[in-house]
Each structure stands twice: as structure tokens, then as C-alpha cells.
PDB file of C-alpha atoms in Angstrom:
ATOM      1  CA  MET A   7      66.709  82.142  60.943  1.00 39.00           C
ATOM      2  CA  LEU A   8      64.980  79.639  63.041  1.00 37.00           C
ATOM      3  CA  PRO A   9      62.768  80.950  65.854  1.00 38.00           C
ATOM      4  CA  TRP A  10      64.797  79.111  68.572  1.00 38.00           C
ATOM      5  CA  ARG A  11      67.932  80.807  67.252  1.00 40.00           C
ATOM      6  CA  ARG A  12      66.259  84.051  67.537  1.00 40.00           C
ATOM      7  CA  LEU A  13      65.526  83.359  71.283  1.00 37.00           C
ATOM      8  CA  LEU A  14      69.116  82.285  71.772  1.00 38.00           C
ATOM      9  CA  ARG A  15      70.438  85.651  70.726  1.00 40.00           C
ATOM     10  CA  PRO A  16      69.207  87.569  73.583  1.00 40.00           C
ATOM     11  CA  LEU A  17      69.659  84.625  75.865  1.00 38.00           C
ATOM     12  CA  ALA A  18      73.446  84.611  74.973  1.00 39.00           C
ATOM     13  CA  VAL A  19      73.704  88.254  75.723  1.00 38.00           C
ATOM     14  CA  LEU A  20      71.949  88.120  79.192  1.00 39.00           C
ATOM     15  CA  THR A  21      74.051  85.105  80.128  1.00 40.00           C
ATOM     16  CA  LEU A  22      77.442  86.876  79.269  1.00 41.00           C
ATOM     17  CA  ALA A  23      76.357  90.089  81.172  1.00 42.00           C
ATOM     18  CA  ALA A  24      75.236  87.778  84.173  1.00 41.00           C
ATOM     19  CA  ALA A  25      78.741  85.981  84.175  1.00 41.00           C
ATOM     20  CA  LEU A  26      80.546  89.267  84.167  1.00 40.00           C
ATOM     21  CA  VAL A  27      78.393  91.021  86.879  1.00 39.00           C
ATOM     22  CA  VAL A  28      80.541  91.977  90.015  1.00 38.00           C
ATOM     23  CA  PRO A  29      77.814  91.898  92.666  1.00 38.00           C
ATOM     24  CA  THR A  30      77.677  94.874  94.946  1.00 36.00           C
ATOM     25  CA  GLY A  31      75.694  95.892  98.007  1.00 36.00           C
ATOM     26  CA  ALA A  32      72.292  97.261  98.124  1.00 33.00           C
ATOM     27  CA  ALA A  33      71.894  99.925  95.321  1.00 34.00           C
ATOM     28  CA  GLN A  34      71.127 102.324  97.863  1.00 32.00           C
ATOM     29  CA  ALA A  35      74.509 102.375  99.114  1.00 35.00           C
ATOM     30  CA  ALA A  36      75.785 104.131  95.744  1.00 35.00           C
ATOM     31  CA  SER A  37      74.246 107.350  96.901  1.00 32.00           C
ATOM     32  CA  ALA A  38      75.537 107.014 100.653  1.00 36.00           C
ATOM     33  CA  PRO A  39      78.532 108.857 101.522  1.00 41.00           C
ATOM     34  CA  SER A  40      81.782 107.085 101.730  1.00 48.00           C
ATOM     35  CA  SER A  41      83.247 106.780 105.075  1.00 56.00           C
ATOM     36  CA  GLY A  42      86.556 108.247 105.602  1.00 87.00           C
ATOM     37  CA  TRP A  43      87.743 108.303 101.924  1.00 96.00           C
ATOM     38  CA  ASN A  44      87.068 110.630  99.078  1.00 97.00           C
ATOM     39  CA  ASN A  45      88.189 113.295 101.796  1.00 96.00           C
ATOM     40  CA  TRP A  46      89.321 116.169  99.499  1.00 96.00           C
ATOM     41  CA  SER A  47      91.020 117.960 102.368  1.00 96.00           C
ATOM     42  CA  CYS A  48      93.329 115.055 103.080  1.00 96.00           C
ATOM     43  CA  LYS A  49      97.105 115.538 102.579  1.00 96.00           C
ATOM     44  CA  PRO A  50      99.513 112.702 102.355  1.00 97.00           C
ATOM     45  CA  SER A  51     101.896 112.123 105.130  1.00 96.00           C
ATOM     46  CA  ALA A  52     105.533 111.355 104.974  1.00 96.00           C
ATOM     47  CA  ALA A  53     104.961 107.872 105.794  1.00 97.00           C
ATOM     48  CA  HIS A  54     102.531 107.298 103.005  1.00 97.00           C
ATOM     49  CA  PRO A  55     103.158 110.344 100.457  1.00 97.00           C
ATOM     50  CA  ARG A  56     100.938 109.021  97.631  1.00 98.00           C
ATOM     51  CA  PRO A  57      97.495 109.134  97.613  1.00 98.00           C
ATOM     52  CA  VAL A  58      95.594 105.937  96.362  1.00 98.00           C
ATOM     53  CA  VAL A  59      92.962 105.841  93.826  1.00 98.00           C
ATOM     54  CA  LEU A  60      90.552 102.886  93.820  1.00 98.00           C
ATOM     55  CA  VAL A  61      88.934 101.673  90.563  1.00 98.00           C
ATOM     56  CA  HIS A  62      85.890  99.613  90.794  1.00 98.00           C
ATOM     57  CA  GLY A  63      85.128  96.748  88.586  1.00 97.00           C
ATOM     58  CA  THR A  64      82.212  95.883  85.932  1.00 94.00           C
ATOM     59  CA  PHE A  65      78.783  96.464  87.246  1.00 93.00           C
ATOM     60  CA  GLY A  66      80.414  98.261  90.374  1.00 95.00           C
ATOM     61  CA  ASN A  67      80.517 101.976  91.693  1.00 96.00           C
ATOM     62  CA  SER A  68      82.794 104.008  93.687  1.00 97.00           C
ATOM     63  CA  VAL A  69      81.260 103.104  96.907  1.00 96.00           C
ATOM     64  CA  ASP A  70      80.051  99.671  96.960  1.00 95.00           C
ATOM     65  CA  ASN A  71      83.012  98.046  95.671  1.00 97.00           C
ATOM     66  CA  TRP A  72      85.219  99.580  98.188  1.00 98.00           C
ATOM     67  CA  LEU A  73      83.056  99.467 101.354  1.00 97.00           C
ATOM     68  CA  GLY A  74      85.920  97.190 103.077  1.00 97.00           C
ATOM     69  CA  PHE A  75      89.246  98.093 101.374  1.00 98.00           C
ATOM     70  CA  ALA A  76      88.739 101.993 101.388  1.00 98.00           C
ATOM     71  CA  PRO A  77      88.434 102.072 105.366  1.00 97.00           C
ATOM     72  CA  TYR A  78      91.152  99.560 105.580  1.00 97.00           C
ATOM     73  CA  LEU A  79      93.321 101.910 104.029  1.00 98.00           C
ATOM     74  CA  VAL A  80      92.133 104.902 105.681  1.00 97.00           C
ATOM     75  CA  HIS A  81      92.796 103.511 108.959  1.00 96.00           C
ATOM     76  CA  ARG A  82      96.384 102.721 108.023  1.00 97.00           C
ATOM     77  CA  GLY A  83      96.905 106.466 107.260  1.00 97.00           C
ATOM     78  CA  TYR A  84      96.341 106.760 103.558  1.00 98.00           C
ATOM     79  CA  CYS A  85      94.426 109.426 101.579  1.00 98.00           C
ATOM     80  CA  VAL A  86      92.132 107.340  99.599  1.00 98.00           C
ATOM     81  CA  TYR A  87      89.950 108.136  96.703  1.00 98.00           C
ATOM     82  CA  SER A  88      87.424 106.263  94.309  1.00 98.00           C
ATOM     83  CA  LEU A  89      85.748 107.271  91.147  1.00 98.00           C
ATOM     84  CA  ASP A  90      82.618 106.157  89.163  1.00 98.00           C
ATOM     85  CA  TYR A  91      83.394 105.446  85.381  1.00 98.00           C
ATOM     86  CA  GLY A  92      81.813 103.760  82.553  1.00 97.00           C
ATOM     87  CA  GLN A  93      78.506 104.955  83.063  1.00 96.00           C
ATOM     88  CA  LEU A  94      75.640 104.248  80.546  1.00 94.00           C
ATOM     89  CA  PRO A  95      72.678 106.660  79.936  1.00 92.00           C
ATOM     90  CA  GLY A  96      69.729 105.636  81.920  1.00 90.00           C
ATOM     91  CA  VAL A  97      71.458 102.960  84.051  1.00 89.00           C
ATOM     92  CA  PRO A  98      72.104 103.993  87.605  1.00 89.00           C
ATOM     93  CA  PHE A  99      74.503 102.458  90.155  1.00 90.00           C
ATOM     94  CA  PHE A 100      76.030  99.845  87.871  1.00 93.00           C
ATOM     95  CA  ASN A 101      79.104 101.277  86.074  1.00 95.00           C
ATOM     96  CA  GLY A 102      82.013 100.074  84.096  1.00 96.00           C
ATOM     97  CA  LEU A 103      79.832  99.185  80.994  1.00 94.00           C
ATOM     98  CA  GLY A 104      81.005 101.820  78.528  1.00 96.00           C
ATOM     99  CA  PRO A 105      83.849 101.651  76.112  1.00 96.00           C
ATOM    100  CA  ILE A 106      87.048 101.085  78.228  1.00 97.00           C
ATOM    101  CA  ASP A 107      89.137 103.601  76.330  1.00 98.00           C
ATOM    102  CA  LYS A 108      86.551 106.505  77.368  1.00 98.00           C
ATOM    103  CA  SER A 109      86.580 104.899  80.961  1.00 98.00           C
ATOM    104  CA  ALA A 110      90.338 105.494  81.019  1.00 98.00           C
ATOM    105  CA  GLU A 111      89.730 109.121  79.875  1.00 98.00           C
ATOM    106  CA  GLN A 112      87.590 109.543  82.960  1.00 98.00           C
ATOM    107  CA  LEU A 113      90.502 107.952  85.001  1.00 98.00           C
ATOM    108  CA  ASP A 114      92.800 110.411  83.679  1.00 98.00           C
ATOM    109  CA  VAL A 115      90.702 113.567  84.800  1.00 98.00           C
ATOM    110  CA  PHE A 116      90.373 112.044  88.220  1.00 98.00           C
ATOM    111  CA  VAL A 117      93.984 111.303  88.638  1.00 98.00           C
ATOM    112  CA  ASP A 118      94.802 114.827  87.889  1.00 98.00           C
ATOM    113  CA  GLU A 119      92.022 116.119  90.393  1.00 98.00           C
ATOM    114  CA  VAL A 120      93.651 113.860  93.184  1.00 98.00           C
ATOM    115  CA  LEU A 121      97.174 115.044  92.510  1.00 98.00           C
ATOM    116  CA  ALA A 122      95.869 118.634  92.384  1.00 98.00           C
ATOM    117  CA  SER A 123      94.098 118.369  95.665  1.00 97.00           C
ATOM    118  CA  THR A 124      96.929 116.475  97.578  1.00 97.00           C
ATOM    119  CA  GLY A 125      99.753 118.056  95.939  1.00 97.00           C
ATOM    120  CA  ALA A 126     101.492 114.859  95.510  1.00 98.00           C
ATOM    121  CA  ALA A 127     103.619 114.109  92.458  1.00 97.00           C
ATOM    122  CA  LYS A 128     102.274 110.691  91.859  1.00 98.00           C
ATOM    123  CA  THR A 129      99.551 108.287  92.980  1.00 98.00           C
ATOM    124  CA  ASP A 130      99.013 104.642  93.518  1.00 98.00           C
ATOM    125  CA  ILE A 131      96.204 102.739  91.730  1.00 98.00           C
ATOM    126  CA  VAL A 132      94.292  99.798  92.850  1.00 98.00           C
ATOM    127  CA  GLY A 133      91.764  98.089  91.016  1.00 98.00           C
ATOM    128  CA  HIS A 134      89.395  95.186  90.986  1.00 98.00           C
ATOM    129  CA  SER A 135      88.628  93.113  87.979  1.00 97.00           C
ATOM    130  CA  GLN A 136      88.038  95.597  85.039  1.00 97.00           C
ATOM    131  CA  GLY A 137      89.435  98.325  87.473  1.00 98.00           C
ATOM    132  CA  GLY A 138      92.685  96.564  87.607  1.00 98.00           C
ATOM    133  CA  MET A 139      93.074  96.314  83.685  1.00 98.00           C
ATOM    134  CA  MET A 140      91.566  99.534  82.588  1.00 98.00           C
ATOM    135  CA  PRO A 141      94.248 101.712  84.251  1.00 98.00           C
ATOM    136  CA  ASN A 142      96.824 100.077  82.121  1.00 98.00           C
ATOM    137  CA  TYR A 143      95.293 101.850  79.158  1.00 98.00           C
ATOM    138  CA  TYR A 144      95.682 105.042  80.932  1.00 98.00           C
ATOM    139  CA  LEU A 145      99.182 104.357  81.536  1.00 98.00           C
ATOM    140  CA  LYS A 146     100.035 103.268  78.047  1.00 97.00           C
ATOM    141  CA  PHE A 147      97.941 105.570  75.811  1.00 98.00           C
ATOM    142  CA  LEU A 148      96.929 108.708  77.728  1.00 98.00           C
ATOM    143  CA  GLY A 149     100.282 109.684  79.461  1.00 97.00           C
ATOM    144  CA  GLY A 150      99.346 108.281  82.884  1.00 98.00           C
ATOM    145  CA  ALA A 151     102.722 106.717  83.499  1.00 98.00           C
ATOM    146  CA  PRO A 152     104.519 109.677  84.880  1.00 98.00           C
ATOM    147  CA  LYS A 153     101.794 110.209  87.243  1.00 98.00           C
ATOM    148  CA  VAL A 154     101.634 106.784  88.632  1.00 98.00           C
ATOM    149  CA  ASN A 155     103.999 104.802  91.029  1.00 98.00           C
ATOM    150  CA  ALA A 156     102.119 101.536  91.239  1.00 98.00           C
ATOM    151  CA  LEU A 157      99.262  99.741  89.648  1.00 98.00           C
ATOM    152  CA  ILE A 158      97.848  96.821  91.829  1.00 98.00           C
ATOM    153  CA  GLY A 159      95.246  94.658  90.347  1.00 98.00           C
ATOM    154  CA  LEU A 160      92.835  92.391  92.337  1.00 98.00           C
ATOM    155  CA  ALA A 161      91.807  89.776  89.718  1.00 98.00           C
ATOM    156  CA  PRO A 162      92.266  92.153  86.725  1.00 98.00           C
ATOM    157  CA  ASP A 163      91.417  90.734  83.262  1.00 97.00           C
ATOM    158  CA  ASN A 164      94.617  91.990  81.794  1.00 98.00           C
ATOM    159  CA  HIS A 165      94.380  89.480  78.695  1.00 97.00           C
ATOM    160  CA  GLY A 166      90.578  89.568  78.666  1.00 94.00           C
ATOM    161  CA  THR A 167      88.607  86.535  79.770  1.00 91.00           C
ATOM    162  CA  THR A 168      86.866  83.560  78.036  1.00 82.00           C
ATOM    163  CA  LEU A 169      84.474  83.250  80.872  1.00 73.00           C
ATOM    164  CA  ASP A 170      85.100  79.488  81.004  1.00 48.00           C
ATOM    165  CA  GLY A 171      84.573  79.271  77.243  1.00 41.00           C
ATOM    166  CA  LEU A 172      81.314  81.032  77.238  1.00 43.00           C
ATOM    167  CA  THR A 173      82.577  83.780  74.790  1.00 49.00           C
ATOM    168  CA  GLN A 174      83.622  81.007  72.430  1.00 48.00           C
ATOM    169  CA  LEU A 175      80.021  80.306  71.823  1.00 37.00           C
ATOM    170  CA  LEU A 176      79.165  83.440  70.792  1.00 42.00           C
ATOM    171  CA  PRO A 177      79.954  83.021  66.977  1.00 51.00           C
ATOM    172  CA  TYR A 178      77.036  80.322  67.041  1.00 39.00           C
ATOM    173  CA  PHE A 179      74.618  83.019  67.859  1.00 43.00           C
ATOM    174  CA  PRO A 180      74.400  85.402  64.967  1.00 47.00           C
ATOM    175  CA  GLY A 181      74.223  88.865  65.907  1.00 50.00           C
ATOM    176  CA  ALA A 182      75.224  88.367  69.552  1.00 45.00           C
ATOM    177  CA  GLU A 183      78.680  89.759  69.486  1.00 55.00           C
ATOM    178  CA  ASP A 184      77.238  92.958  67.798  1.00 51.00           C
ATOM    179  CA  LEU A 185      74.476  93.293  70.412  1.00 46.00           C
ATOM    180  CA  ILE A 186      76.730  93.234  73.208  1.00 55.00           C
ATOM    181  CA  SER A 187      79.204  95.639  71.602  1.00 53.00           C
ATOM    182  CA  SER A 188      76.257  98.092  70.886  1.00 53.00           C
ATOM    183  CA  VAL A 189      74.524  97.829  74.373  1.00 67.00           C
ATOM    184  CA  THR A 190      77.184  97.156  76.520  1.00 80.00           C
ATOM    185  CA  PRO A 191      80.625  98.068  74.935  1.00 86.00           C
ATOM    186  CA  GLY A 192      82.618  97.615  78.299  1.00 92.00           C
ATOM    187  CA  LEU A 193      81.679  93.972  78.205  1.00 89.00           C
ATOM    188  CA  ALA A 194      82.670  93.355  74.705  1.00 90.00           C
ATOM    189  CA  ASP A 195      86.050  95.135  75.178  1.00 94.00           C
ATOM    190  CA  GLN A 196      86.957  92.565  77.881  1.00 94.00           C
ATOM    191  CA  ILE A 197      86.348  89.242  75.774  1.00 91.00           C
ATOM    192  CA  ALA A 198      89.687  87.737  75.186  1.00 92.00           C
ATOM    193  CA  GLY A 199      90.864  88.435  71.738  1.00 92.00           C
ATOM    194  CA  SER A 200      88.922  91.736  71.277  1.00 93.00           C
ATOM    195  CA  ALA A 201      90.319  94.460  69.483  1.00 95.00           C
ATOM    196  CA  PHE A 202      90.490  96.551  72.708  1.00 96.00           C
ATOM    197  CA  VAL A 203      92.605  93.524  74.362  1.00 97.00           C
ATOM    198  CA  THR A 204      94.608  93.236  71.374  1.00 97.00           C
ATOM    199  CA  LYS A 205      95.634  96.849  71.272  1.00 97.00           C
ATOM    200  CA  LEU A 206      96.200  97.070  75.047  1.00 97.00           C
ATOM    201  CA  ASN A 207      98.978  94.365  74.981  1.00 96.00           C
ATOM    202  CA  ALA A 208     100.355  94.654  71.371  1.00 96.00           C
ATOM    203  CA  SER A 209     103.535  96.567  72.512  1.00 92.00           C
ATOM    204  CA  GLY A 210     104.058  94.493  75.863  1.00 95.00           C
ATOM    205  CA  ASP A 211     102.039  94.187  79.228  1.00 96.00           C
ATOM    206  CA  THR A 212     103.823  97.040  80.964  1.00 97.00           C
ATOM    207  CA  VAL A 213     105.491 100.439  80.696  1.00 96.00           C
ATOM    208  CA  PRO A 214     108.669 101.636  82.159  1.00 94.00           C
ATOM    209  CA  GLY A 215     108.695 103.441  85.537  1.00 95.00           C
ATOM    210  CA  VAL A 216     105.495 101.826  87.180  1.00 97.00           C
ATOM    211  CA  GLN A 217     105.479  98.967  89.573  1.00 97.00           C
ATOM    212  CA  TYR A 218     102.823  96.425  88.864  1.00 98.00           C
ATOM    213  CA  THR A 219     101.251  93.877  91.109  1.00 98.00           C
ATOM    214  CA  VAL A 220      98.717  91.227  90.295  1.00 98.00           C
ATOM    215  CA  ILE A 221      96.912  89.246  92.789  1.00 98.00           C
ATOM    216  CA  ALA A 222      94.759  86.487  91.106  1.00 98.00           C
ATOM    217  CA  THR A 223      92.775  83.671  92.706  1.00 98.00           C
ATOM    218  CA  LYS A 224      92.638  80.064  91.206  1.00 98.00           C
ATOM    219  CA  TYR A 225      88.951  80.034  92.093  1.00 97.00           C
ATOM    220  CA  ASP A 226      88.143  82.974  89.748  1.00 96.00           C
ATOM    221  CA  GLU A 227      85.175  82.204  87.838  1.00 93.00           C
ATOM    222  CA  VAL A 228      84.923  85.594  85.814  1.00 92.00           C
ATOM    223  CA  VAL A 229      88.556  85.832  84.864  1.00 95.00           C
ATOM    224  CA  THR A 230      89.442  82.820  83.175  1.00 93.00           C
ATOM    225  CA  PRO A 231      91.865  81.074  82.856  1.00 94.00           C
ATOM    226  CA  TYR A 232      93.081  82.878  86.097  1.00 96.00           C
ATOM    227  CA  ARG A 233      96.672  83.163  85.226  1.00 96.00           C
ATOM    228  CA  THR A 234      95.746  85.374  82.096  1.00 96.00           C
ATOM    229  CA  ALA A 235      95.629  87.921  84.789  1.00 98.00           C
ATOM    230  CA  PHE A 236      99.330  87.897  85.108  1.00 98.00           C
ATOM    231  CA  LEU A 237     101.512  90.559  83.476  1.00 97.00           C
ATOM    232  CA  GLN A 238     105.133  90.053  81.918  1.00 93.00           C
ATOM    233  CA  GLY A 239     107.584  92.841  82.462  1.00 82.00           C
ATOM    234  CA  THR A 240     111.229  93.451  82.417  1.00 73.00           C
ATOM    235  CA  GLY A 241     113.346  93.408  85.295  1.00 72.00           C
ATOM    236  CA  SER A 242     111.568  93.552  88.751  1.00 79.00           C
ATOM    237  CA  ASN A 243     108.666  95.678  87.914  1.00 93.00           C
ATOM    238  CA  VAL A 244     106.061  93.044  88.027  1.00 97.00           C
ATOM    239  CA  HIS A 245     105.007  91.015  90.989  1.00 97.00           C
ATOM    240  CA  ASN A 246     102.409  88.290  90.147  1.00 97.00           C
ATOM    241  CA  VAL A 247     101.034  86.117  92.993  1.00 98.00           C
ATOM    242  CA  VAL A 248      97.997  83.504  93.297  1.00 98.00           C
ATOM    243  CA  LEU A 249      96.084  84.283  96.657  1.00 98.00           C
ATOM    244  CA  GLN A 250      96.253  80.452  97.594  1.00 98.00           C
ATOM    245  CA  ASP A 251      99.879  80.590  97.391  1.00 98.00           C
ATOM    246  CA  LEU A 252      99.882  82.961 100.377  1.00 98.00           C
ATOM    247  CA  CYS A 253      97.045  81.159 102.128  1.00 98.00           C
ATOM    248  CA  PRO A 254      95.889  77.642 100.821  1.00 98.00           C
ATOM    249  CA  LEU A 255      92.905  77.925 103.093  1.00 97.00           C
ATOM    250  CA  ASP A 256      91.596  81.115 100.972  1.00 98.00           C
ATOM    251  CA  LEU A 257      88.515  80.250  98.948  1.00 97.00           C
ATOM    252  CA  SER A 258      87.782  83.666  97.793  1.00 97.00           C
ATOM    253  CA  GLU A 259      86.645  83.940  94.093  1.00 96.00           C
ATOM    254  CA  HIS A 260      86.352  86.828  91.615  1.00 96.00           C
ATOM    255  CA  VAL A 261      84.207  88.916  93.919  1.00 95.00           C
ATOM    256  CA  ALA A 262      85.205  88.329  97.326  1.00 97.00           C
ATOM    257  CA  ILE A 263      89.094  89.111  96.523  1.00 97.00           C
ATOM    258  CA  GLY A 264      88.068  92.631  96.148  1.00 96.00           C
ATOM    259  CA  LEU A 265      85.088  93.031  98.421  1.00 97.00           C
ATOM    260  CA  THR A 266      86.002  91.073 101.707  1.00 97.00           C
ATOM    261  CA  ASP A 267      89.493  89.448 101.502  1.00 98.00           C
ATOM    262  CA  ARG A 268      91.898  90.809 104.011  1.00 98.00           C
ATOM    263  CA  ILE A 269      94.287  88.428 102.831  1.00 98.00           C
ATOM    264  CA  ALA A 270      94.466  90.059  99.434  1.00 98.00           C
ATOM    265  CA  TRP A 271      94.267  93.570 100.992  1.00 98.00           C
ATOM    266  CA  HIS A 272      97.311  92.845 103.152  1.00 98.00           C
ATOM    267  CA  GLU A 273      99.273  91.815  99.921  1.00 98.00           C
ATOM    268  CA  ALA A 274      98.093  95.004  98.163  1.00 98.00           C
ATOM    269  CA  LEU A 275      99.190  96.902 101.231  1.00 98.00           C
ATOM    270  CA  ASN A 276     102.564  95.462 100.741  1.00 98.00           C
ATOM    271  CA  ALA A 277     102.654  96.773  97.274  1.00 98.00           C
ATOM    272  CA  LEU A 278     101.640 100.202  98.403  1.00 98.00           C
ATOM    273  CA  ASP A 279     104.438 100.423 100.971  1.00 98.00           C
ATOM    274  CA  PRO A 280     107.199  97.790  99.985  1.00 97.00           C
ATOM    275  CA  ALA A 281     109.617  99.229 102.368  1.00 96.00           C
ATOM    276  CA  HIS A 282     107.549  97.938 105.211  1.00 97.00           C
ATOM    277  CA  ALA A 283     106.065  95.019 103.877  1.00 97.00           C
ATOM    278  CA  THR A 284     105.470  91.908 106.093  1.00 97.00           C
ATOM    279  CA  ARG A 285     104.624  88.507 105.049  1.00 98.00           C
ATOM    280  CA  THR A 286     101.382  87.759 103.869  1.00 98.00           C
ATOM    281  CA  THR A 287      99.903  84.613 105.434  1.00 98.00           C
ATOM    282  CA  CYS A 288      96.426  83.153 106.557  1.00 98.00           C
ATOM    283  CA  ALA A 289      96.933  85.118 109.717  1.00 97.00           C
ATOM    284  CA  SER A 290      96.833  88.194 107.747  1.00 97.00           C
ATOM    285  CA  VAL A 291      93.084  88.088 108.172  1.00 95.00           C
ATOM    286  CA  PHE A 292      93.418  89.370 111.527  1.00 94.00           C
ATOM    287  CA  GLU A 293      95.529  92.272 110.814  1.00 90.00           C
TER     288      GLU A 293
END
């Protein structure tokens, strides 16, 4: 192999990893206590009978990814919980990098803990990026469907991602794909056409009994093409929406839709409580 090609192998891996990063707050926040959520004495109310489990994205964690949205829900009377998953040995704070099927097993355990603590029969799940896609594995292959009422994805990579075509360049760098798979399997699993993505959707996008909502942004630079986030279902169990159809002025991309976008949060709130849903517009930022 030519020397320049040896240099490009690690460069390709680093570029792909950087493109998949979901930036979070300062690393110190990962050890800070959550404010108002992960309260294990919380009991769901009659108005909000199901606890909400929040699932962070790649390179995220249970605190930083939800510093805005978790308090938003708690303030509205929900019992809210978030977990860390997909940790790699020796890598603190930045999670969601391990094999996604194993991450789904961690979600399985966490949901059982939440249901046991709250006494609820079912939970609702809201996930950002990988966190909106990974729970579908839990629903399909780990028996999660009877325990979940709704799965709401904020820019989820339900069918993998091409990263604006970057992943299609990997075959030109011998060994790059194997290196990504061995070092950060959670990244490799999210590449469009991967064995994981193929298995995840081979029997259809959804399972009966669960309500699915996907909120995508046309400015997504991580999940590309952005419409691959959408799910196909049967009947009325799937609601796909583009953020800019709700508010044309919303410029949120992949990170902001989960971390700061109150318009996306309002639409997620509608999915959590459809009986009291109100129209999501640009003015929802003030609600």
C-alpha cells in the first residue's frame, strides 16, 4: 500500500467519527445531577399516566443531551428518565458508541426499572438521532413492544445514513470499514446498508401496537438524505413530519433539533398526549 493511502485510512475514520458527533455541553455536566428528572420517587399522574424515557444520541449522554427537553417535560407534569448506553471501555462522557444491539439490551433493562419504579404498564420513549432509531430494535427483537405506547424520534437515522455520501468513500480506503467496526461499532452500525440496518428493517419499519412519530429537519447534515428518517407503517400508527413544514423559519439542524428546538419539542409533546394536542407553529417556541 502506498504511504499516502496508509495515512488516509485513519483520516477517513476520524472524519466519519467527527461527522457523527452529537456535540454536548461541557464534559463536567455528565457527572452533574439532573434537574427534576430521574426522580425515582415520581409517580405518574392521571393526566400523564406513562413515564417518559429519553434516549440520547451518538457521543451523547443521559444529562447533556437532555438539559433542555427533560425540564421542559418535567415542568408539564411528566415523570422523566434518561439512561446512558453504548459505553466503550476507557471512554468517559461520550456514549452511544458500542454495538447497537447491545445498547438496546441496556434500554430493555432500564425500561423495566422505570416501569417497576412508577407502577406504570407502559412507557413512552423519545430519542434523538441514534436514540430515536435504537429503541426500534428493542421493540422488534427484545420484546419491548408490549411495554411501549409511543416511540418519538428527533432526527432518527432509522434507515442509516450516507453522511452526504461520505460513507460511500470508505471502500476506497482499504481497512477503514473494518477499523470503524472494531473501534466504534456503534458508528459502523449506523451506516446505510450495514448489516444492523438491514436486519432492523428487513421485516418492515414498525411493529403493531406502538405509535411512531418522526420529526426530521431538512437541514440535517448527519442523517442524510433527511427523509430516510421517516418510517413506513400500516394504518395510522406512523406520523412523519418535517420541522420546516411546521415552521418555515426554523433553521435547526441535526444537533439543535434535539438540544434546543422548542418547536420540535412541542410536536413531541403532541405525540405524548395526542388527546390534548395543539397546532405546532413558529409561535410554539414561546410555549
